[in-house]
């Protein structure tokens, strides 16, 4: 099954005449599918921090892997450890204020906050949601794509229900 994950917009203005090299370099994985520290299995979401560290939601390995610039092996920073497991993470972002990873888990139907440093388990911040993608704005609100409900919801701090900001009228091709 092919799943496409939306790419988040950057805060950097890209000029309309910008051109990229046609020869990219591998910065994470690239050693075939697997569960080794140098491999990924169905990587979906990713986040790049200010230090150019890449965080990858490694879906089939049930983990988030951190890849520092210039390294050939990743470090598991969330999941991948038995009882404190993620279940098919699809996306990851960083909350700078709390220095934590925000991860959406497909099979557990939740969004969790996982400490970036020395974290051994996550805390559920949104539950019972078919989350497919997420981002955070400058006001610290989460925006969550709910695939099952065909909508995008905004969650402010302390909010458990969220507010529909896009769609909310079920599946269809109308603009509402």
Backbone as a ProteinNet text record, in pm:
[ID]
protein_1_A
[PRIMARY]
XXXXXXXXXXXXXXXXXXXXXXXXXXXXXXXXXXXXXXXXXXXXXXXXXXXXXXXXXXXXXXXXXXXXXXXXXXXXXXXXXXXXXXXXXXXXXXXXXXXXXXXXXXXXXXXXXXXXXXXXXXXXXXXXXXXXXXXXXXXXXXXXXXXXXXXXXXXXXXXXXXXXXXXXXXXXXXXX
[TERTIARY]
84.2	0	88.5	62.8	138.9	68.2	141.6	86.6	170.1	106.5	181.7	160.7	267.3	262.2	290.5	207.1	229.8	358.1	422	542.9	504.3	564.2	537.5	610.4	548.4	611.1	725.9	824.3	939.1	917.6	983.2	977.2	1072.8	1150.8	1246.9	1178.3	1199.8	1144.9	1234.1	1174.2	1247.8	1214.5	1316.7	1290.3	1228.4	1143.8	1076	1172.2	1293	1388.3	1490.8	1465.8	1559.1	1572.7	1694.8	1721.8	1799.4	1770	1839.2	1926.3	2027.6	2113.3	2030.3	2060.1	1987.4	2047	2159.4	2224.6	2219.6	2120.2	2108.1	2202.5	2216.4	2296.7	2206.7	2235.1	2156.7	2199.8	2102.9	2134.1	2078.1	1996	1939.8	1905.9	1941.7	1912.9	2000.3	1939.5	2012.9	2084.6	2059.8	2125.9	2025.1	1921.7	1817	1722.4	1610.1	1509.2	1558.4	1535.5	1576.3	1561	1607.4	1593	1726.8	1834.6	1965.5	1974.5	2079.8	2096.3	2128.3	2160.8	2190.2	2078.7	1962.8	1853	1720.9	1626.6	1489.8	1395	1270.3	1169	1038.6	1007	888.8	895.3	1002	1009	903.3	833.2	727.6	754.5	724.6	742.5	885.5	923.7	1055.9	1052.5	1149.6	1164.5	1313.5	1351.5	1490.5	1499.1	1584.9	1595.9	1698.5	1719.7	1809.6	1955	1993.8	2130.5	2143.6	2038.4	2033.8	2028.7	1988.7	1964.2	1829.9	1825.1	1704.4	1639.8	1510.7	1432	1335.9	1337.6	1257.5	1157.8	1030.8	929.5	945.6	1007.5	1039.2	923.5	820.9	691.2	699.5	757.1	753.5	847.1	941.6	1027	973	861.9	793.4	885.9	953.2	1050.9	1070.7	1129.8	1177.2	1328.6	1394.3	1539.6	1597.3	1700	1770.6	1897.9	1919.1	2038.9	2111	2224.9	2306.7	2377	2406.7	2475.8	2607.5	2629.3	2754.3	2765.2	2662.8	2670.1	2615.5	2657.1	2608.1	2512.2	2497.9	2405.6	2313.1	2188.9	2093.3	2088.6	2025.7	2005.9	1856.4	1806.3	1664.7	1640.9	1550	1520.7	1379.6	1298.5	1163	1118.2	1051.3	1002.5	1113.2	1082.3	1180.5	1225.5	1146	1192.9	1080.5	1021.3	925.8	804.3	791.3	671.1	649.2	756.4	744.7	755.8	664.5	669.7	578.5	621.4	533.5	472.9	357.2	294	264.8	351.6	346.6	340.3	447.7	451.2	455.9	376.8	370.9	437.7	449.9	503.7	567.7	658.9	728.1	761.3	743.3	787.3	854.2	917.5	981.5	912.5	881.7	832.7	955.3	1007.2	1130.2	1113.4	997.5	975.1	988.3	931.9	940.4	1054.2	1131.1	1239.3	1191.5	1080.9	1023.2	985.6	975.1	924.6	773.3	702.6	558.4	539.9	479.9	472.8	328	287	155.3	171.6	93.9	97.1	-30.6	-13.8	-127.6	-208.2	-145.2	-218	-269.8	-200.7	-250.3	-348.4	-371.4	-469.1	-447	-323.1	-292.9	-174.6	-159.6	-42.8	25.8	157.4	231.3	343.5	375.7	491.9	598.6	717.6	825	946.1	1001.8	1118.3	1232.2	1293.4	1401.6	1528.9	1550.5	1671.8	1635.2	1693.8	1676.1	1531.2	1450.8	1311.3	1296.8	1221.5	1200	1056.2	966.3	828.1	761.2	651.7	580.5	455.1	403	279.9	175.6	58.6	-47.1	-99.2	-101.5	-156.1	-288.1	-310.3	-438.5	-466.2	-586	-617.5	-739.1	-758.6	-871.8	-883.5	-773.1	-771.9	-695.7	-748.3	-686.1	-588.1	-484.9	-389.9	-301	-292.2	-212.3	-97.5	-109.1	-4.6	-26.1	82	67.4	172.4	142.9	237.9	202	287.3	264.8	288.5	205.5	226.1	305.8	331	409.7	338.2	207.9	131.1	121.8	198	204.4	75.6	-1.5	-119.2	-77.9	-133.6	-111.8	-220.7	-184.6	-280.6	-266.6	-377.2	-375.7	-469.4	-418.4	-499.9	-565.1	-698.5	-772.6	-828	-763.1	-797.9	-937.9	-976.5	-1107.7	-1222.2	-1203.8	-1309.7	-1302.1	-1197.9	-1182.2	-1177.1	-1090	-1082.9	-945.2	-921.1	-802.5	-851.6	-791.5	-830.1	-712.2	-743.4	-642.4	-663.1	-554.5	-557.2	-469.3	-530.7	-453.1	-410.1	-315.8	-265.9	-382	-389.3	-493.6	-624.4	-635.4	-757.5	-760.4	-869.6	-879.3	-969.5	-1054.2	-1147	-1097.9	-1028.2	-981.5	-1093.7	-1056.2	-1149.7	-1126.5	-1232.3	-1219.9	-1183.5	-1074.6	-1031.8	-1037.2	-1056.2	-1071.1	-1160.6	-1260	-1358.4	-1452.2	-1463.7	-1558.6	-1694.4	-1709.9	-1838.8	-1833.3	-1739.1	-1729.9	-1657.1	-1646.9	-1576.5	-1654.2	-1582.1	-1645.5	-1552.7	-1599.4	-1515.9	-1563.8	-1661	-1705.6	-1603.1	-1607.6	-1512.4	-1541.6	-1654.2	-1685.3	-1657.7
-117.8	0	123.7	218.2	342.1	449.7	513.6	622	746	856.5	980.3	1066.6	1129.8	1215.1	1357.1	1452.8	1590.4	1646.6	1733.4	1799.2	1930.8	1959.4	2085.6	2199.3	2316	2434.7	2479.9	2538.9	2590.1	2736.8	2780.7	2921.1	3003.3	2937.7	3004.6	3040.9	3165.3	3205.7	3151.4	3078.2	3021.9	3105.6	3165.9	3248.6	3167.4	3229.7	3154.6	3096.6	3151.3	3100.6	3006	2956	2865.8	2735.2	2682.1	2554.1	2467.3	2337.1	2241.9	2151.8	2095.9	1999.8	1877.3	1817.7	1697.8	1572.3	1586	1472.8	1493.7	1431.5	1442.8	1347.2	1366.8	1275.6	1211.1	1087.4	1016.8	1065.5	1108.6	1157.4	1065.6	969.2	873.7	745.3	631.6	503.9	483.5	429.3	406.3	272.5	187.5	56.7	-56.8	-37.1	-136.4	-136.2	-200.1	-208.6	-298.8	-256.3	-338.5	-263.5	-324.7	-262.5	-230.1	-233.6	-197	-46.5	-4.7	138.6	219.5	153.6	220.4	196.8	146	112.4	171.6	178.2	219.5	120.3	118.2	32.7	111	157.4	239.3	373	449.4	582.2	673.3	748.1	835.8	981.7	1022.9	1163.3	1194.4	1320.2	1362.2	1506.9	1540.3	1676.5	1706.8	1825.8	1868.8	1986.7	1975.8	2085	2189.2	2290	2400	2356.7	2243.8	2192.8	2094.3	2083.7	1992	1845.8	1818.5	1681.7	1639.6	1520.3	1468	1366.3	1383	1288.2	1218.8	1085.8	1009	921	926.8	833.6	705.1	606.7	477.9	383	388.9	326	177.7	97.2	-47.4	-95.7	-11.6	-45.5	15.3	86.4	139.9	228.2	321.6	404.5	538.3	631.6	756.9	750.2	776.8	766.8	905.1	940.2	1067.7	1043.2	1125.7	1115.8	1250.2	1254.4	1376.3	1395.8	1520.8	1545.3	1468.4	1404.1	1334.5	1195.3	1148.3	1014.6	910.3	785.5	677.5	586.6	609.1	532.3	627.9	586.3	664.5	619	700.2	668.1	666.7	559.2	551.7	646.7	743.8	841.3	826.3	742	713.9	580	501.6	370.7	268.7	158.4	54.5	-18.6	-10.9	-75.5	-143.5	-242	-329.1	-259.1	-256.4	-203.9	-56.3	14.5	157.7	177.6	114.8	105.2	205.9	250.6	322.2	217.3	249.2	155.1	226	206.6	265.8	418.6	483.1	629.1	677.3	780.3	831.8	967.3	1043.3	1178.1	1218.5	1313.1	1363.3	1511.2	1590.3	1729.4	1753.7	1868.8	1903.6	2023.5	2012.4	2125.5	2181.2	2292.5	2349.6	2393.1	2447.1	2498.6	2390.3	2272.2	2162.9	2066	2095	2009	1864.8	1847.7	1714.1	1686.6	1559.3	1515.2	1503.2	1541.8	1521	1421.1	1307.6	1194.1	1151.1	1127.1	1067.1	919	839.5	694.2	648.5	583.3	538.4	430.8	323.4	210.1	236.4	317.2	349.8	466	524.9	634.3	745.9	797.2	903.2	986.9	1100.9	1186.6	1188	1164.8	1159.2	1262.6	1305.2	1391.3	1302.4	1303.2	1217.2	1306.3	1302.6	1386.3	1360.1	1467.8	1453.7	1398.7	1428.3	1383.5	1280.9	1164	1057.8	1016.6	1023.3	981.3	831.6	769.4	625.2	592.5	688.9	666.1	800.6	794.1	915.1	935.4	1056.8	1096.1	1128.9	1070	1095.7	1237.7	1314.1	1450	1460.8	1374.3	1367	1218.9	1174.1	1032.5	1014.2	890.5	850.8	935.3	941.2	1018.1	939.4	941.2	873.1	970.3	1005.4	1109.3	1060.5	1141.7	1106.5	1202.8	1322.7	1423	1530.2	1599.6	1705.1	1812	1928.9	2039.1	2127.4	2223.4	2315	2456.6	2551	2689.4	2765.4	2892.5	2974.3	3002.6	2977	2995.7	2867.5	2764.9	2634.9	2554.4	2580.4	2498.7	2388	2267.5	2155.6	2156.3	2120.7	2097.2	1951.4	1879	1735.2	1698.5	1621.3	1567.2	1439.8	1439.2	1321.2	1252.6	1144.2	1073.8	1014.6	958.7	893.8	994.4	1109.7	1211.2	1307.8	1296.5	1381.5	1528.9	1560.2	1698.2	1728.3	1857.6	1906.1	1976.4	1940.4	1999.2	2073.8	2184	2259.8	2233.2	2203.6	2180	2284.2	2367.4	2461.2	2390.2	2446.9	2385.3	2358.5	2235.7	2196.3	2154.6	2171.8	2138.8	1989.2	1922.8	1779.2	1747.8	1841.8	1817.5	1875.3	1986.4	2051.7	2124	2206	2283.2	2248.4	2216.9	2187	2315.8	2310.8	2427.8	2403.4	2278.5	2247	2125.4	2135.5	2031.7	2011.2	1892.8	1866.5	1824.4	1809.2	1770.9	1633.6	1552	1416.6	1412.1	1289.7	1268.1	1329.6	1370.4	1424.8	1515.9	1569.6	1656.9	1801.7	1834.6	1972.5	2055.4	2185.9	2273.4	2291.2	2239.2	2248.9	2117.3
0	0	0	-88.7	-96.1	-15.9	71.6	152.8	127.5	95	78.6	201.4	243.4	361.1	316.2	356.6	314.1	374.3	298.6	344.5	410.2	524.8	593.5	524.8	527.9	471.5	561	500.2	573.9	607.7	712.6	750	663.8	577.2	491.7	360.5	316.2	187.1	76.6	-14.6	-126.9	-249.3	-311.5	-428.9	-542.2	-623.2	-730.8	-834.3	-846.2	-944.8	-882.7	-762.4	-694.4	-772.2	-772.4	-837.4	-739.3	-742	-656.4	-741	-679.5	-745.8	-782.7	-895.4	-936.3	-873.2	-805.2	-739.4	-588.4	-524.7	-379.8	-308.8	-177.3	-97.5	6.9	40.4	141.3	278.6	360.1	494.9	602.7	565.2	661.5	586.9	643.8	578.8	456.8	352.1	228.8	223.6	319.8	326.4	317.2	240.7	226.5	344.6	325.1	430.4	542	667.1	780	910.3	1019.1	1150.1	1215.5	1137.6	1190.3	1213.6	1282.5	1312	1186.6	1077.7	951.1	848.1	895	804.5	853.7	761.3	790.3	725	772.4	711.1	703.1	583.8	556.2	630	605.4	666.5	605.4	690.2	638.3	671.5	793.9	828.8	867.8	849.1	893.1	936.8	1019.2	1069.1	1071.6	1029.1	1031.5	1127.1	1231.1	1327.9	1282.3	1365.2	1329.6	1312.3	1373.2	1360.5	1244.7	1162.8	1048.7	1089.9	1214.3	1257	1200	1142	1078.2	1172	1196.2	1276	1180.6	1179.2	1084.8	1159.7	1119.1	1169	1089	1151	1088.7	1118.2	1033.5	1061	1095.3	1010.1	1032.2	1142.9	1184.3	1298.4	1427.7	1420.5	1538.9	1622.7	1555.2	1624.6	1554.3	1628.6	1571.7	1578.2	1465	1456.7	1427.5	1502.7	1487.8	1408	1305.7	1222.8	1227.4	1295.7	1303.3	1169.3	1133.3	1005.5	997	883.8	857.7	916.3	986.5	1044.7	947.8	967.7	883.3	958.4	1089.2	1171.8	1245.6	1260	1336.3	1480.4	1564	1704.7	1732.3	1791.2	1826.3	1943.2	1924.6	2030.1	2085	2023.6	2073.8	2017.3	2102	2060.1	2054.1	1986.6	1965.4	2090.9	2198.2	2322	2399.4	2338.2	2407.6	2463.5	2596.7	2662.3	2632.7	2609.1	2579.8	2429	2358	2214.2	2146.3	2032.4	1941.3	1849.2	1791.6	1701.1	1569.8	1475.1	1342.2	1347	1392.4	1388	1243.2	1213.8	1077.6	1060.9	1169.3	1157.3	1288.8	1282.1	1400.5	1380	1484.1	1486	1621.1	1635.6	1762.3	1822.8	1952.4	2029.8	2100.9	2051	2106.5	2251.5	2282.1	2417.3	2523.4	2497.9	2594.7	2562	2456.7	2410.1	2399.2	2327.4	2312.4	2167.8	2137.5	2008.5	2019.5	1916.8	1907.9	1794.7	1828.6	1736.6	1719.4	1596.2	1580.3	1550	1622.7	1608.3	1539.3	1430	1350.7	1423	1464.8	1521.8	1662.8	1741.9	1876.2	1875.8	1757.8	1740.1	1841.9	1844.7	1940.5	1893.7	1960.8	1945.2	2080.8	2081.6	2207.5	2209.9	2330.4	2355	2416.8	2357.6	2402.3	2431.9	2552.9	2584.2	2486.4	2437.4	2339.7	2401.9	2525.5	2593.7	2699.5	2690.4	2790.1	2809.8	2706.4	2717.6	2702	2792.2	2781.1	2746.3	2759.8	2717.6	2692.2	2619.7	2583.1	2664.6	2657.9	2726.7	2620.6	2629.4	2532.1	2548.8	2438.6	2442.7	2367.9	2270.5	2199.3	2177.8	2215.2	2199.7	2109.3	2066.9	1984.2	1857.3	1783.9	1659.9	1553.4	1433.5	1321.8	1256.3	1331.2	1290	1176.5	1074.1	958.1	935.5	986.3	972.6	1075.7	1115.7	1214.6	1195.3	1248.9	1251.1	1369.7	1398.4	1510.4	1460.3	1504.5	1464.2	1570.2	1545.1	1637.4	1768.9	1774.9	1898.3	1980.2	1941.1	2008.9	1996.3	1893.7	1864.8	1768.4	1789.8	1698.9	1593.9	1472.6	1366	1327.6	1331.6	1311.7	1197.3	1102.2	994.6	1047.5	1052.9	1097.9	974	936.1	812.7	817.2	929.8	941.6	935.1	996.3	998.5	881	797.5	679.7	719.1	816	863.3	920.9	938.5	1007.9	1133.6	1247.2	1375.9	1436	1504.3	1578	1726.4	1795.7	1940.1	2007.4	2091.1	2171.3	2299.1	2370.6	2494	2589.1	2638.1	2732.1	2667.9	2537.4	2463.4	2433.9	2465.8	2438.2	2319.4	2278.3	2167.3	2035.5	2041.3	1919.9	1848.5	1752	1671.1	1525.3	1453.6	1310.7	1238	1160.9	1084.6	934.3	894.2	751.7	738.6	652.6	623.2	739	793.6	899.7	850.9	719.3	660.1	595.5	636.7	583.2	450.8	397.3	271.5	156.1	53.9	-64.4	-138.4	-250.7	-331.7	-335.3	-247.6	-239	-163.5	-178.7	-111.7	36.3	86.1	229.1	299
[MASK]
++++++++++++++++++++++++++++++++++++++++++++++++++++++++++++++++++++++++++++++++++++++++++++++++++++++++++++++++++++++++++++++++++++++++++++++++++++++++++++++++++++++++++++++++

